[in-house]
C-alpha cells in the first residue's frame, strides 16, 4: 500500500514537471470558427491556476502558452470522457497557424491510466500558443486535467513500475475469485457469489482505468470511457448486494435490507443511462449522475452503522475494508457537485482501497466460512447424537430395532453371517414377583452378558427380547456362549433373585439377499420352538435341532424351496 502511494506520487510529479497546463480558456458554439475565436483576445478568460472551467458551451477552447526555450511538445493529454471531437491549433508568433482535428473515435488511449492523447501539429521555436478545442465535453475533468507533454504519459521508469504494481494488484484480485470458488462449493451461500462479482468488478476497474488495458487491448478511449461508467455501476450494485447477503440475519434493520437491492438496481440503471446517452443533458449530466448516487452512499453508510450497532461480526470486516472506497466516493461526490471545486476521482486512493477491500472482505468471507462450518458441524453432531439416541435403548444402552432395520444392509456388506433372537425365560414372573425395578436390573445384566463387540452386534428389540448379529468362523458357538453366560451374569448383578434366570434362542444364517424381516421371522420361529421344547435352549437352522445348556450348535443354510408338486 505504501508502494502504491509512493510510486503514484512519483509518477504524478514526473508528469507535472514536464508538462504545460492551460493558462486561458474560452467558450464558443459549434458554428464558430475555432481560428477566429483563438485570435479574439476578448473571448479569453485568463484567471491563472485553479481557474473554474465550465462545460456549458458547445465548444470549449484551452490556450497553452509556449516559452521560446520550451522542450518540444508532442501530445495533448487529458482525462477521457465522452466528447465529440478535439481540434488542435499551433499558433506561431508571426500569426501562422497549423491545425489538426480528431473525431472522438480517432483519439488514442494513453499509457497513463484514464487519459487519452492526441498528437499536436508541429510545434516549433516560433510557436507561442497551442489551442485545444474540445467539442461537446461531457465532464469538467476533460478541461481541468488537460496538459501538453513532450511524450505520452506512462512511458517513464516510475510509470512502468507503477504499471507493474497495477498488474500485481490485478493478480491479487484474482486470488479471492479462486478462494470464493472453493468456498461456494462448500457453502452454497449467495454472499460468496456477490463477493466474486464485487471483486471481478474491481479487477475490471483497475484494468480499464490503468494502462493495463492499453498494454493488452489498446481500445479507443471513448470505449474505455463508457466501460468505466458501466463497471462503476456494477461495482456499486455488487457491493450493495454483497452487503444485503453478507450481514447476518437480525443484524440489519429490515427496511435497510429491503432497500439495498433497489440501490443496486438504481446504480445499474444510472450507469447504463449515462454510458448510453452521455449528451442528453450534457452541461449538467455528469453532475446529476454523480449526485444521483448520494442516496446509495447514504443507505450504505446507515447500513454499516446499524449493523455495527447491533453487533454484526460481518459488518466489522466490511466497514473497515470499505472505508477507503467510501472515502473515494465522498471525494468524487463532493468535488463533482460543488461549484468552484475541481473534480477529483482520487484514483490513487481507489487503488489503495481495492487492496484494503480485498484483504478485509476476503478475511470476512473466510471468517463467515469458518463460522458456518462450525455451525454446520455442530448441527450435524447434534443430528448424529439425536439419531444415536433414537436408535439406542435407554435402559440397556444397546441399539434398538430401528437401528437394526436401518443398518442391516450395511451389516450384510460387512460380512455378518448369522442372526440370533434371544428371549429371557419366565420374565413376566420376575416382574410380577420382584417388581419392575428388579426386572429392569435383570435386563441390564442380560445386555452385559451379550458382550457386543466388533464381531458381535447386540440389540434390544423390546421387552425381554434381544437380538445378536454375528460374523466370524464360529458364529454359532459365540452366540451360544453368550446365551449360557446369562444366568451367571444375572445372578451376580441381581443377587435378590431366588433362582437362575435363563434364556432361549433361535439362530439362523444370513444367506442370499434375504431382508431383515424374513430372517427375523425365521429366527423368531426357531426361538419359539426352543420355548416349546422346554426353554433354556437353542434352536438353529431349519433342522429343529435342540441344543442344551452346554451343547455346541452347528448351523446349516436353509434348504432351497422345492418345486410345487401340484
XYZ file of C-alpha atoms in Angstrom:
566
model
C 0.000 0.000 0.000
C 2.878 2.336 0.803
C 4.474 1.481 -2.549
C 1.240 2.406 -4.359
C 1.208 5.834 -2.719
C 4.924 6.460 -3.294
C 5.014 5.369 -6.920
C 1.758 7.197 -7.616
C 3.174 10.400 -6.153
C 6.422 9.989 -8.097
C 4.508 9.397 -11.317
C 2.292 12.434 -10.805
C 5.320 14.598 -10.018
C 7.154 13.406 -13.125
C 4.157 14.246 -15.286
C 3.684 17.670 -13.733
C 7.333 18.693 -14.043
C 7.449 18.117 -17.813
C 4.000 19.393 -18.750
C 2.263 22.680 -19.547
C -1.149 23.479 -18.147
C -3.688 25.792 -19.835
C -3.396 29.462 -18.945
C -6.675 30.671 -20.512
C -9.967 29.292 -21.738
C -12.845 30.444 -23.933
C -16.312 29.346 -24.960
C -17.869 29.061 -28.408
C -20.598 27.351 -30.375
C -20.074 24.591 -32.884
C -20.781 27.076 -35.671
C -17.978 29.407 -34.554
C -14.663 29.215 -36.392
C -12.032 27.997 -33.865
C -9.313 30.097 -35.518
C -11.379 33.258 -35.225
C -12.162 32.582 -31.606
C -8.483 31.823 -30.879
C -7.444 35.209 -32.363
C -10.069 37.179 -30.399
C -8.413 38.171 -27.111
C -11.707 39.479 -25.732
C -13.120 35.983 -25.552
C -10.381 34.524 -23.406
C -10.611 34.140 -19.634
C -7.149 34.052 -18.064
C -7.548 33.608 -14.315
C -4.414 31.508 -13.892
C -4.035 28.361 -11.798
C -7.193 26.929 -10.301
C -9.491 28.620 -12.816
C -13.083 27.437 -12.820
C -13.863 25.765 -16.136
C -17.375 25.335 -17.479
C -18.789 22.882 -19.995
C -21.999 24.815 -20.527
C -20.912 25.881 -24.027
C -20.925 23.541 -27.007
C -17.257 24.195 -27.645
C -14.514 24.997 -25.116
C -11.060 26.258 -26.057
C -7.949 25.894 -23.909
C -4.860 28.002 -24.588
C -1.377 26.872 -23.627
C 1.418 29.461 -23.663
C 4.717 28.172 -25.054
C 8.072 29.615 -23.913
C 10.841 30.012 -26.517
C 13.127 27.565 -24.692
C 10.364 25.057 -24.061
C 11.140 21.370 -24.602
C 9.431 20.366 -27.876
C 5.872 19.337 -27.161
C 4.249 16.422 -28.973
C 0.976 15.487 -27.257
C -2.169 16.818 -25.663
C -3.276 14.591 -22.809
C -6.464 14.789 -20.804
C -8.889 12.661 -18.821
C -11.067 10.591 -21.062
C -14.774 11.185 -21.048
C -17.417 11.452 -23.736
C -16.806 14.215 -26.286
C -17.431 14.747 -29.988
C -14.067 15.937 -31.337
C -10.761 17.631 -30.491
C -9.134 20.298 -32.681
C -5.528 21.378 -32.075
C -4.051 24.677 -33.247
C -0.346 25.621 -33.159
C -0.071 29.431 -33.403
C 3.309 30.980 -34.250
C 4.394 34.471 -33.224
C 4.040 35.674 -36.828
C 0.376 34.583 -36.860
C 0.854 31.350 -38.754
C -1.465 28.510 -37.693
C -1.213 24.775 -38.154
C -4.336 22.766 -37.352
C -5.158 19.110 -36.688
C -8.591 17.646 -35.897
C -9.512 14.343 -34.248
C -13.021 12.895 -34.106
C -13.628 11.146 -30.791
C -13.226 7.730 -32.409
C -9.753 8.693 -33.715
C -8.265 9.578 -30.328
C -5.770 7.171 -28.783
C -5.686 5.839 -25.230
C -2.703 6.986 -23.196
C -0.485 4.718 -21.149
C -1.362 6.986 -18.249
C -4.433 5.421 -16.719
C -7.700 7.179 -17.564
C -6.197 9.578 -20.135
C -6.346 9.978 -23.913
C -3.677 11.557 -26.091
C -3.701 13.479 -29.347
C -0.611 14.322 -31.402
C -0.037 18.056 -31.749
C 0.589 19.783 -35.063
C 4.234 20.767 -35.461
C 5.338 22.894 -32.508
C 8.452 24.857 -33.474
C 10.633 27.524 -31.899
C 8.291 30.083 -33.462
C 5.201 28.636 -31.755
C 3.823 30.793 -28.961
C 0.435 29.225 -28.285
C -1.227 25.867 -28.631
C -5.022 25.924 -28.544
C -7.005 22.757 -27.789
C -10.630 22.928 -28.900
C -12.989 20.393 -27.324
C -16.404 19.858 -28.904
C -19.236 18.824 -26.565
C -17.162 17.955 -23.474
C -19.246 15.881 -21.042
C -17.124 16.320 -17.918
C -15.144 19.175 -16.389
C -12.114 16.914 -15.867
C -11.513 16.913 -19.635
C -10.649 20.590 -19.229
C -9.224 20.542 -15.709
C -6.772 17.698 -16.337
C -5.619 18.725 -19.832
C -1.904 19.365 -20.363
C 0.743 19.320 -23.097
C 3.656 16.913 -22.856
C 6.788 16.068 -24.842
C 5.931 12.361 -24.519
C 2.971 10.142 -23.862
C 2.479 9.740 -20.117
C 3.204 6.356 -18.685
C 6.450 5.815 -20.595
C 8.873 6.710 -17.793
C 10.589 4.309 -15.415
C 8.363 5.234 -12.480
C 5.305 4.919 -14.706
C 6.315 1.424 -15.772
C 6.943 0.451 -12.167
C 3.524 1.761 -11.248
C 2.023 -0.194 -14.144
C 3.766 -3.334 -12.910
C 2.315 -2.698 -9.469
C -1.166 -2.403 -11.013
C -0.594 -5.758 -12.684
C 0.308 -7.208 -9.282
C -2.809 -5.691 -7.766
C -4.902 -7.212 -10.548
C -3.304 -10.557 -9.762
C -4.191 -10.108 -6.089
C -7.822 -9.648 -7.071
C -7.781 -12.948 -8.940
C -6.972 -14.869 -5.751
C -10.272 -14.109 -3.945
C -12.100 -15.378 -7.024
C -10.292 -18.714 -6.655
C -10.982 -18.826 -2.910
C -14.641 -17.959 -3.491
C -14.986 -20.836 -5.944
C -13.779 -23.191 -3.209
C -15.967 -21.505 -0.571
C -19.074 -21.723 -2.760
C -18.600 -25.421 -3.399
C -18.650 -25.943 0.359
C -21.196 -23.311 1.451
C -23.561 -22.548 -1.463
C -24.139 -19.125 0.100
C -25.209 -16.202 -2.169
C -22.854 -13.724 -0.479
C -19.903 -15.690 -1.923
C -21.222 -15.073 -5.445
C -21.806 -11.373 -4.749
C -18.306 -11.028 -3.310
C -16.976 -12.626 -6.500
C -18.985 -10.124 -8.566
C -17.625 -7.251 -6.471
C -14.047 -8.493 -6.764
C -14.422 -9.019 -10.515
C -15.810 -5.504 -10.998
C -12.883 -4.034 -9.025
C -10.476 -6.080 -11.126
C -12.104 -4.791 -14.323
C -11.962 -1.216 -12.978
C -8.223 -1.484 -12.341
C -7.596 -2.917 -15.803
C -9.743 -0.293 -17.550
C -8.581 2.763 -15.579
C -4.864 1.904 -15.607
C -2.505 1.438 -18.533
C -3.064 -2.340 -18.434
C -5.952 -2.071 -20.878
C -3.715 -0.175 -23.316
C -0.893 -2.694 -22.968
C -3.080 -5.738 -23.581
C -6.001 -4.473 -25.700
C -5.450 -0.823 -26.714
C -9.148 0.041 -27.045
C -10.285 3.542 -28.087
C -10.554 5.979 -25.170
C -14.272 6.544 -25.723
C -14.828 2.782 -25.416
C -12.908 2.780 -22.154
C -14.945 5.783 -21.016
C -18.338 4.077 -21.268
C -16.857 0.823 -19.967
C -15.625 2.679 -16.870
C -19.116 4.070 -16.311
C -20.778 0.660 -16.641
C -18.221 -1.082 -14.431
C -18.669 1.592 -11.771
C -22.383 0.809 -11.702
C -21.630 -2.900 -11.443
C -19.228 -2.252 -8.568
C -21.787 -0.263 -6.600
C -24.541 -2.802 -7.347
C -22.493 -5.846 -6.395
C -21.274 -4.047 -3.243
C -24.873 -3.335 -2.229
C -25.939 -6.932 -2.865
C -22.897 -8.252 -1.020
C -23.918 -6.176 1.997
C -27.510 -7.387 1.612
C -26.496 -11.052 1.701
C -23.408 -10.878 3.932
C -24.791 -9.126 7.022
C -26.222 -11.749 9.369
C -29.972 -12.121 9.802
C -31.240 -9.922 12.622
C -28.143 -7.704 12.426
C -29.553 -5.197 9.915
C -32.796 -3.229 10.057
C -35.351 -4.957 7.761
C -36.092 -1.702 5.925
C -32.411 -1.134 5.110
C -32.060 -4.725 3.947
C -35.081 -4.322 1.651
C -33.721 -1.055 0.219
C -30.275 -2.435 -0.697
C -31.439 -4.418 -3.789
C -33.204 -1.267 -5.045
C -29.936 0.617 -4.583
C -28.189 -1.995 -6.720
C -30.820 -1.695 -9.451
C -30.617 2.116 -9.274
C -26.821 2.046 -9.731
C -27.106 -0.191 -12.790
C -29.847 1.998 -14.271
C -27.844 5.206 -13.773
C -24.665 3.771 -15.276
C -26.377 2.278 -18.324
C -28.277 5.513 -18.962
C -25.193 7.727 -18.558
C -22.978 5.487 -20.694
C -25.582 5.131 -23.463
C -26.695 8.764 -23.673
C -23.812 10.990 -22.490
C -25.006 14.123 -24.330
C -28.713 14.220 -23.411
C -28.245 16.844 -20.703
C -24.538 17.346 -21.267
C -23.830 20.562 -19.306
C -25.264 19.122 -16.078
C -25.443 15.399 -16.786
C -22.185 14.410 -15.063
C -23.103 16.452 -12.006
C -26.610 14.973 -11.846
C -25.217 11.484 -12.448
C -22.752 11.877 -9.565
C -25.367 13.394 -7.250
C -27.797 10.541 -8.017
C -25.503 8.150 -6.122
C -25.946 10.129 -2.898
C -28.920 8.020 -1.687
C -26.973 4.822 -2.381
C -23.999 6.031 -0.365
C -26.306 7.169 2.439
C -28.096 3.792 2.591
C -24.776 2.001 2.666
C -23.439 4.179 5.493
C -26.654 3.769 7.520
C -26.485 0.002 6.926
C -22.932 -0.177 8.256
C -23.747 1.960 11.296
C -26.901 -0.016 12.087
C -25.147 -3.383 11.689
C -22.217 -2.335 13.860
C -24.620 -1.021 16.500
C -26.373 -4.405 16.532
C -23.053 -6.237 16.974
C -22.657 -7.707 13.476
C -19.376 -9.557 13.115
C -19.549 -9.381 9.303
C -20.089 -5.608 9.357
C -16.785 -5.103 11.202
C -14.812 -6.591 8.320
C -16.912 -4.826 5.719
C -16.847 -1.398 7.352
C -13.050 -1.436 7.737
C -12.486 -2.888 4.271
C -14.775 -0.390 2.567
C -13.529 2.689 4.432
C -11.057 3.854 1.705
C -13.584 3.208 -1.086
C -16.278 5.098 0.831
C -13.817 7.991 1.161
C -13.220 7.832 -2.617
C -16.970 8.015 -3.156
C -17.289 11.021 -0.855
C -14.414 12.834 -2.595
C -15.927 12.226 -6.028
C -19.370 13.230 -4.816
C -18.314 16.459 -3.096
C -15.954 17.638 -5.848
C -18.333 16.557 -8.579
C -21.352 18.538 -7.403
C -19.794 21.509 -5.597
C -19.352 24.583 -7.843
C -15.838 26.018 -7.821
C -14.132 22.794 -6.691
C -12.035 20.964 -9.285
C -13.299 17.427 -9.865
C -11.242 14.663 -8.270
C -11.501 10.937 -8.940
C -8.920 10.002 -6.237
C -7.561 7.083 -8.263
C -4.538 6.503 -6.010
C -6.828 6.236 -3.019
C -9.088 3.988 -5.070
C -6.225 1.574 -5.821
C -5.250 1.660 -2.158
C -8.892 0.947 -1.275
C -9.032 -2.008 -3.664
C -6.184 -3.729 -1.858
C -7.681 -2.879 1.512
C -11.122 -4.115 0.474
C -9.729 -7.359 -0.936
C -7.791 -8.046 2.244
C -10.561 -7.265 4.744
C -13.633 -8.579 2.934
C -11.856 -11.777 1.922
C -10.928 -12.257 5.572
C -14.572 -11.571 6.394
C -15.758 -14.185 3.907
C -13.241 -16.668 5.297
C -14.368 -15.856 8.840
C -18.000 -16.432 7.867
C -16.950 -19.671 6.162
C -15.391 -20.886 9.417
C -18.441 -19.834 11.455
C -20.877 -21.515 9.079
C -18.761 -24.657 9.017
C -18.723 -24.683 12.815
C -22.482 -24.199 12.952
C -22.996 -26.891 10.346
C -20.657 -29.306 12.133
C -22.440 -28.571 15.404
C -25.803 -29.205 13.743
C -24.527 -32.423 12.195
C -23.149 -33.563 15.549
C -26.447 -32.777 17.214
C -28.339 -34.581 14.472
C -25.987 -37.537 14.796
C -26.477 -37.526 18.555
C -30.242 -37.401 18.168
C -30.075 -40.207 15.651
C -27.962 -42.271 18.017
C -30.393 -41.564 20.827
C -33.307 -42.564 18.621
C -31.522 -45.832 17.826
C -30.413 -46.599 21.385
C -32.388 -48.369 24.111
C -32.230 -46.017 27.117
C -32.400 -48.829 29.706
C -29.673 -51.194 28.488
C -27.631 -48.889 26.224
C -27.945 -51.410 23.373
C -29.087 -50.453 19.877
C -32.811 -50.889 19.217
C -34.960 -52.358 16.470
C -34.882 -49.112 14.464
C -31.106 -49.344 14.302
C -31.019 -52.916 13.022
C -33.659 -52.191 10.410
C -31.802 -49.107 9.147
C -28.330 -50.627 9.064
C -28.989 -54.250 8.243
C -27.823 -53.995 4.627
C -24.566 -52.426 5.786
C -24.123 -55.318 8.233
C -24.591 -57.760 5.374
C -21.995 -55.806 3.361
C -19.670 -56.016 6.385
C -19.956 -59.854 6.203
C -22.073 -60.538 9.249
C -23.359 -64.065 8.643
C -25.745 -65.064 11.448
C -28.752 -63.623 13.262
C -29.946 -64.822 16.664
C -33.089 -63.894 18.638
C -32.857 -64.341 22.440
C -35.754 -64.192 24.911
C -35.498 -64.278 28.726
C -37.443 -67.246 30.141
C -40.330 -66.523 32.536
C -39.570 -62.820 32.622
C -43.177 -61.920 33.454
C -42.862 -63.950 36.648
C -39.781 -61.892 37.608
C -41.665 -58.634 37.120
C -44.726 -59.938 38.995
C -42.740 -61.451 41.853
C -39.966 -58.900 42.367
C -41.275 -55.755 40.716
C -40.339 -53.880 37.559
C -37.274 -52.345 39.183
C -35.690 -55.759 39.611
C -36.888 -56.687 36.130
C -35.011 -53.696 34.698
C -31.858 -54.780 36.538
C -32.220 -58.243 35.022
C -32.484 -56.759 31.514
C -29.329 -54.683 32.119
C -27.477 -57.793 33.241
C -28.653 -59.710 30.148
C -27.358 -56.866 27.945
C -23.975 -57.100 29.718
C -23.866 -60.873 29.149
C -24.371 -60.436 25.404
C -20.982 -58.617 25.161
C -21.338 -56.625 21.944
C -18.059 -56.123 20.059
C -16.515 -55.767 16.602
C -17.802 -59.188 15.501
C -20.970 -59.297 17.592
C -23.657 -56.631 17.487
C -26.290 -56.726 20.225
C -29.775 -55.161 20.100
C -32.775 -54.957 22.389
C -35.922 -55.428 20.318
C -38.339 -54.671 23.147
C -39.455 -56.175 26.463
C -37.264 -59.169 27.277
C -36.338 -59.911 23.638
C -32.781 -59.359 22.354
C -31.040 -59.917 19.041
C -27.462 -60.718 18.030
C -25.821 -60.291 14.621
C -22.532 -62.186 14.335
C -19.653 -62.816 11.969
C -16.542 -64.945 12.077
C -15.646 -68.639 11.878
C -17.707 -69.803 14.889
C -20.844 -67.665 14.962
C -22.978 -70.447 16.483
C -20.502 -71.009 19.294
C -20.196 -67.284 20.028
C -23.963 -66.912 20.197
C -24.386 -69.960 22.437
C -21.561 -68.805 24.719
C -23.399 -65.536 25.336
C -26.740 -67.227 25.954
C -25.168 -69.556 28.507
C -23.462 -66.578 30.229
C -26.822 -65.004 31.061
C -27.628 -66.982 34.285
C -24.231 -66.310 35.857
C -24.188 -62.643 34.893
C -27.725 -62.033 36.174
C -27.067 -63.874 39.428
C -24.008 -61.711 40.056
C -25.758 -58.457 39.171
C -29.127 -59.172 40.860
C -28.473 -61.286 43.997
C -32.038 -60.775 45.252
C -33.351 -63.372 42.787
C -34.085 -66.794 44.290
C -33.487 -68.860 41.156
C -31.441 -68.810 37.945
C -32.558 -66.635 35.035
C -32.220 -68.483 31.745
C -32.883 -67.580 28.108
C -33.956 -69.326 24.921
C -32.522 -68.581 21.486
C -33.277 -69.118 17.797
C -30.412 -68.638 15.340
C -30.191 -68.700 11.552
C -27.656 -67.910 8.868
C -27.844 -64.708 6.836
C -27.909 -66.099 3.329
C -28.545 -64.774 -0.158
C -30.299 -61.452 -0.364
C -32.972 -62.077 2.246
C -34.073 -58.956 4.049
C -34.183 -58.462 7.781
C -37.938 -59.194 8.178
C -37.623 -62.644 6.617
C -34.529 -63.540 8.614
C -36.047 -62.270 11.846
C -39.244 -64.231 11.249
C -37.268 -67.457 10.744
C -35.102 -66.902 13.834
C -38.206 -65.990 15.871
C -39.912 -69.259 14.879
C -36.818 -71.155 15.950
C -36.880 -69.257 19.261
C -40.443 -70.345 19.969
C -39.550 -73.924 19.059
C -36.895 -73.704 21.787
C -39.544 -72.309 24.182
C -41.950 -75.132 23.411
C -39.181 -77.684 23.830
C -38.692 -76.651 27.456
C -36.787 -73.308 27.366
C -33.162 -72.658 28.289
C -32.020 -73.982 24.935
C -31.290 -73.034 21.327
C -32.809 -73.987 18.002
C -30.823 -73.336 14.857
C -31.168 -73.614 11.082
C -34.237 -75.399 9.703
C -33.391 -78.781 11.237
C -35.230 -78.302 14.523
C -32.141 -79.442 16.457
C -32.426 -78.888 20.190
C -29.291 -77.708 21.914
C -28.923 -77.969 25.677
C -27.196 -75.655 28.055
C -23.691 -76.828 27.153
C -24.147 -78.248 23.697
C -22.415 -76.913 20.580
C -24.647 -75.779 17.741
C -23.841 -76.252 14.060
C -25.825 -74.126 11.631
C -26.790 -75.153 8.133
C -28.219 -72.856 5.466
C -31.945 -73.183 4.836
C -32.708 -75.641 2.027
C -33.727 -74.308 -1.348
C -37.503 -74.388 -1.898
C -38.739 -77.484 -3.684
C -40.822 -77.244 -6.913
C -44.548 -77.158 -6.389
C -45.963 -80.655 -6.977
C -49.491 -79.580 -7.684
